[in-house]
């Protein structure tokens, strides 16, 4: 592929998004808006939609759809609960669900009653990285 200024600009934006803490929706939507502005095709906003407010913000910024992942793994009724204006997912994004999705059923460690103690401890460690003020 020929390297162009546009390719470099997009690569820099992708790097910025990758470097963000996964919990920082406000910062990621700012960067994602640059993609929306530059591309004239349907786009799906992916990354940290944990509330109705997040979804509405992404749609208002011109994204055609939003992808919801972690919040649905944590609570399969999440979309119905989003009808309540102030509802926010309780997911702490430890990525335990992602780590096991290729070998076991995809499940949140908060909902997994059979999780070994050492894995629970590891998941909580990652939650503390993303949400240092959380008490467990």
PDB file of C-alpha atoms in Angstrom:
ATOM      1  CA  UNK A   1       0.000   0.000   0.000  1.00  0.00           C
ATOM      2  CA  UNK A   2       1.292   3.433  -0.888  1.00  0.00           C
ATOM      3  CA  UNK A   3       1.808   5.621   2.176  1.00  0.00           C
ATOM      4  CA  UNK A   4       0.030   8.941   1.909  1.00  0.00           C
ATOM      5  CA  UNK A   5      -0.470  11.803   4.325  1.00  0.00           C
ATOM      6  CA  UNK A   6      -4.070  10.679   4.770  1.00  0.00           C
ATOM      7  CA  UNK A   7      -2.945   7.132   5.673  1.00  0.00           C
ATOM      8  CA  UNK A   8      -0.477   8.539   8.206  1.00  0.00           C
ATOM      9  CA  UNK A   9      -3.170  10.793   9.698  1.00  0.00           C
ATOM     10  CA  UNK A  10      -5.529   7.837  10.130  1.00  0.00           C
ATOM     11  CA  UNK A  11      -2.744   5.708  11.596  1.00  0.00           C
ATOM     12  CA  UNK A  12      -2.044   8.443  14.163  1.00  0.00           C
ATOM     13  CA  UNK A  13      -5.745   8.606  15.107  1.00  0.00           C
ATOM     14  CA  UNK A  14      -5.883   4.834  15.527  1.00  0.00           C
ATOM     15  CA  UNK A  15      -2.805   4.990  17.766  1.00  0.00           C
ATOM     16  CA  UNK A  16      -4.453   7.691  19.889  1.00  0.00           C
ATOM     17  CA  UNK A  17      -7.594   5.599  20.301  1.00  0.00           C
ATOM     18  CA  UNK A  18      -5.585   2.503  21.194  1.00  0.00           C
ATOM     19  CA  UNK A  19      -3.634   4.365  23.862  1.00  0.00           C
ATOM     20  CA  UNK A  20      -6.754   5.585  25.659  1.00  0.00           C
ATOM     21  CA  UNK A  21      -8.005   4.041  28.829  1.00  0.00           C
ATOM     22  CA  UNK A  22     -11.052   2.051  27.770  1.00  0.00           C
ATOM     23  CA  UNK A  23     -13.217   3.900  30.261  1.00  0.00           C
ATOM     24  CA  UNK A  24     -12.666   7.320  28.700  1.00  0.00           C
ATOM     25  CA  UNK A  25     -15.688   7.693  26.434  1.00  0.00           C
ATOM     26  CA  UNK A  26     -15.430  11.490  26.174  1.00  0.00           C
ATOM     27  CA  UNK A  27     -11.875  11.380  24.864  1.00  0.00           C
ATOM     28  CA  UNK A  28     -12.505   8.504  22.447  1.00  0.00           C
ATOM     29  CA  UNK A  29     -15.595  10.176  20.952  1.00  0.00           C
ATOM     30  CA  UNK A  30     -13.504  13.301  20.238  1.00  0.00           C
ATOM     31  CA  UNK A  31     -11.008  11.238  18.263  1.00  0.00           C
ATOM     32  CA  UNK A  32     -13.696   9.121  16.602  1.00  0.00           C
ATOM     33  CA  UNK A  33     -15.391  12.316  15.371  1.00  0.00           C
ATOM     34  CA  UNK A  34     -12.313  12.952  13.232  1.00  0.00           C
ATOM     35  CA  UNK A  35     -12.938   9.648  11.451  1.00  0.00           C
ATOM     36  CA  UNK A  36     -16.594  10.550  11.025  1.00  0.00           C
ATOM     37  CA  UNK A  37     -15.660  13.900   9.491  1.00  0.00           C
ATOM     38  CA  UNK A  38     -13.170  12.374   7.038  1.00  0.00           C
ATOM     39  CA  UNK A  39     -15.162   9.352   5.879  1.00  0.00           C
ATOM     40  CA  UNK A  40     -18.310   9.493   3.789  1.00  0.00           C
ATOM     41  CA  UNK A  41     -19.732   6.059   4.551  1.00  0.00           C
ATOM     42  CA  UNK A  42     -21.875   4.511   7.286  1.00  0.00           C
ATOM     43  CA  UNK A  43     -19.855   4.168  10.492  1.00  0.00           C
ATOM     44  CA  UNK A  44     -20.438   2.295  13.721  1.00  0.00           C
ATOM     45  CA  UNK A  45     -19.137   3.849  16.941  1.00  0.00           C
ATOM     46  CA  UNK A  46     -17.300   1.179  18.953  1.00  0.00           C
ATOM     47  CA  UNK A  47     -15.836   1.703  22.392  1.00  0.00           C
ATOM     48  CA  UNK A  48     -17.183   2.241  25.855  1.00  0.00           C
ATOM     49  CA  UNK A  49     -20.913   2.742  25.341  1.00  0.00           C
ATOM     50  CA  UNK A  50     -22.117   2.151  28.897  1.00  0.00           C
ATOM     51  CA  UNK A  51     -25.223   4.333  29.038  1.00  0.00           C
ATOM     52  CA  UNK A  52     -28.038   5.807  27.008  1.00  0.00           C
ATOM     53  CA  UNK A  53     -26.243   9.156  27.184  1.00  0.00           C
ATOM     54  CA  UNK A  54     -23.116   7.608  25.572  1.00  0.00           C
ATOM     55  CA  UNK A  55     -25.189   6.053  22.767  1.00  0.00           C
ATOM     56  CA  UNK A  56     -27.105   9.276  22.126  1.00  0.00           C
ATOM     57  CA  UNK A  57     -23.861  11.270  22.060  1.00  0.00           C
ATOM     58  CA  UNK A  58     -22.316   8.961  19.450  1.00  0.00           C
ATOM     59  CA  UNK A  59     -25.452   9.100  17.293  1.00  0.00           C
ATOM     60  CA  UNK A  60     -25.637  12.905  17.637  1.00  0.00           C
ATOM     61  CA  UNK A  61     -22.013  13.115  16.458  1.00  0.00           C
ATOM     62  CA  UNK A  62     -23.042  11.522  13.161  1.00  0.00           C
ATOM     63  CA  UNK A  63     -22.372   7.841  13.712  1.00  0.00           C
ATOM     64  CA  UNK A  64     -24.996   5.636  12.110  1.00  0.00           C
ATOM     65  CA  UNK A  65     -24.970   2.930  14.767  1.00  0.00           C
ATOM     66  CA  UNK A  66     -23.372   2.146  18.113  1.00  0.00           C
ATOM     67  CA  UNK A  67     -21.848  -1.175  19.132  1.00  0.00           C
ATOM     68  CA  UNK A  68     -22.472  -2.330  22.683  1.00  0.00           C
ATOM     69  CA  UNK A  69     -20.326  -5.185  23.967  1.00  0.00           C
ATOM     70  CA  UNK A  70     -19.131  -5.277  27.564  1.00  0.00           C
ATOM     71  CA  UNK A  71     -22.339  -3.771  28.943  1.00  0.00           C
ATOM     72  CA  UNK A  72     -24.419  -6.553  27.319  1.00  0.00           C
ATOM     73  CA  UNK A  73     -22.129  -9.281  28.605  1.00  0.00           C
ATOM     74  CA  UNK A  74     -22.484  -7.834  32.124  1.00  0.00           C
ATOM     75  CA  UNK A  75     -26.263  -7.498  31.828  1.00  0.00           C
ATOM     76  CA  UNK A  76     -28.190  -9.036  28.932  1.00  0.00           C
ATOM     77  CA  UNK A  77     -31.110  -6.712  29.732  1.00  0.00           C
ATOM     78  CA  UNK A  78     -28.915  -3.617  29.317  1.00  0.00           C
ATOM     79  CA  UNK A  79     -30.707  -2.271  26.225  1.00  0.00           C
ATOM     80  CA  UNK A  80     -34.096  -2.437  27.963  1.00  0.00           C
ATOM     81  CA  UNK A  81     -32.641  -0.724  31.028  1.00  0.00           C
ATOM     82  CA  UNK A  82     -31.283   2.069  28.830  1.00  0.00           C
ATOM     83  CA  UNK A  83     -34.873   3.268  28.507  1.00  0.00           C
ATOM     84  CA  UNK A  84     -34.301   4.766  31.933  1.00  0.00           C
ATOM     85  CA  UNK A  85     -32.474   8.022  31.210  1.00  0.00           C
ATOM     86  CA  UNK A  86     -29.898   7.719  34.010  1.00  0.00           C
ATOM     87  CA  UNK A  87     -29.073   3.995  33.758  1.00  0.00           C
ATOM     88  CA  UNK A  88     -25.344   3.224  33.482  1.00  0.00           C
ATOM     89  CA  UNK A  89     -23.812  -0.232  33.111  1.00  0.00           C
ATOM     90  CA  UNK A  90     -22.125  -1.714  36.155  1.00  0.00           C
ATOM     91  CA  UNK A  91     -19.409  -3.236  33.947  1.00  0.00           C
ATOM     92  CA  UNK A  92     -15.908  -2.368  35.155  1.00  0.00           C
ATOM     93  CA  UNK A  93     -14.233  -3.619  31.936  1.00  0.00           C
ATOM     94  CA  UNK A  94     -11.712  -6.028  33.405  1.00  0.00           C
ATOM     95  CA  UNK A  95     -11.887  -7.959  30.093  1.00  0.00           C
ATOM     96  CA  UNK A  96     -12.383 -11.284  31.872  1.00  0.00           C
ATOM     97  CA  UNK A  97     -15.233 -11.911  29.429  1.00  0.00           C
ATOM     98  CA  UNK A  98     -12.982 -11.281  26.434  1.00  0.00           C
ATOM     99  CA  UNK A  99     -10.206 -13.486  27.820  1.00  0.00           C
ATOM    100  CA  UNK A 100     -12.517 -16.489  27.990  1.00  0.00           C
ATOM    101  CA  UNK A 101     -14.672 -15.974  24.920  1.00  0.00           C
ATOM    102  CA  UNK A 102     -12.663 -18.313  22.666  1.00  0.00           C
ATOM    103  CA  UNK A 103     -12.402 -21.180  25.128  1.00  0.00           C
ATOM    104  CA  UNK A 104     -15.517 -21.015  27.304  1.00  0.00           C
ATOM    105  CA  UNK A 105     -18.861 -19.284  27.255  1.00  0.00           C
ATOM    106  CA  UNK A 106     -18.587 -15.501  27.323  1.00  0.00           C
ATOM    107  CA  UNK A 107     -19.472 -14.362  30.815  1.00  0.00           C
ATOM    108  CA  UNK A 108     -18.778 -11.467  33.175  1.00  0.00           C
ATOM    109  CA  UNK A 109     -16.742 -12.428  36.235  1.00  0.00           C
ATOM    110  CA  UNK A 110     -19.333 -10.628  38.392  1.00  0.00           C
ATOM    111  CA  UNK A 111     -21.972 -13.031  37.056  1.00  0.00           C
ATOM    112  CA  UNK A 112     -19.816 -16.167  37.153  1.00  0.00           C
ATOM    113  CA  UNK A 113     -20.434 -17.981  40.450  1.00  0.00           C
ATOM    114  CA  UNK A 114     -17.853 -20.669  39.626  1.00  0.00           C
ATOM    115  CA  UNK A 115     -14.891 -18.399  38.933  1.00  0.00           C
ATOM    116  CA  UNK A 116     -11.732 -19.555  40.740  1.00  0.00           C
ATOM    117  CA  UNK A 117     -10.492 -17.143  43.432  1.00  0.00           C
ATOM    118  CA  UNK A 118      -7.212 -16.433  41.626  1.00  0.00           C
ATOM    119  CA  UNK A 119      -9.077 -15.366  38.459  1.00  0.00           C
ATOM    120  CA  UNK A 120     -11.462 -13.178  40.447  1.00  0.00           C
ATOM    121  CA  UNK A 121      -8.438 -11.498  42.048  1.00  0.00           C
ATOM    122  CA  UNK A 122      -6.852 -10.942  38.620  1.00  0.00           C
ATOM    123  CA  UNK A 123     -10.065  -9.454  37.186  1.00  0.00           C
ATOM    124  CA  UNK A 124     -10.374  -7.094  40.148  1.00  0.00           C
ATOM    125  CA  UNK A 125      -6.769  -5.981  39.619  1.00  0.00           C
ATOM    126  CA  UNK A 126      -7.634  -4.888  36.076  1.00  0.00           C
ATOM    127  CA  UNK A 127     -10.786  -3.133  37.231  1.00  0.00           C
ATOM    128  CA  UNK A 128      -8.659  -1.108  39.629  1.00  0.00           C
ATOM    129  CA  UNK A 129      -6.476  -0.035  36.704  1.00  0.00           C
ATOM    130  CA  UNK A 130      -9.492   1.369  34.832  1.00  0.00           C
ATOM    131  CA  UNK A 131     -11.483   2.533  37.867  1.00  0.00           C
ATOM    132  CA  UNK A 132      -8.996   3.300  40.661  1.00  0.00           C
ATOM    133  CA  UNK A 133     -11.643   4.823  42.937  1.00  0.00           C
ATOM    134  CA  UNK A 134     -13.886   1.725  42.864  1.00  0.00           C
ATOM    135  CA  UNK A 135     -14.230  -0.253  46.080  1.00  0.00           C
ATOM    136  CA  UNK A 136     -14.576  -4.024  45.773  1.00  0.00           C
TER     137      UNK A 136
END
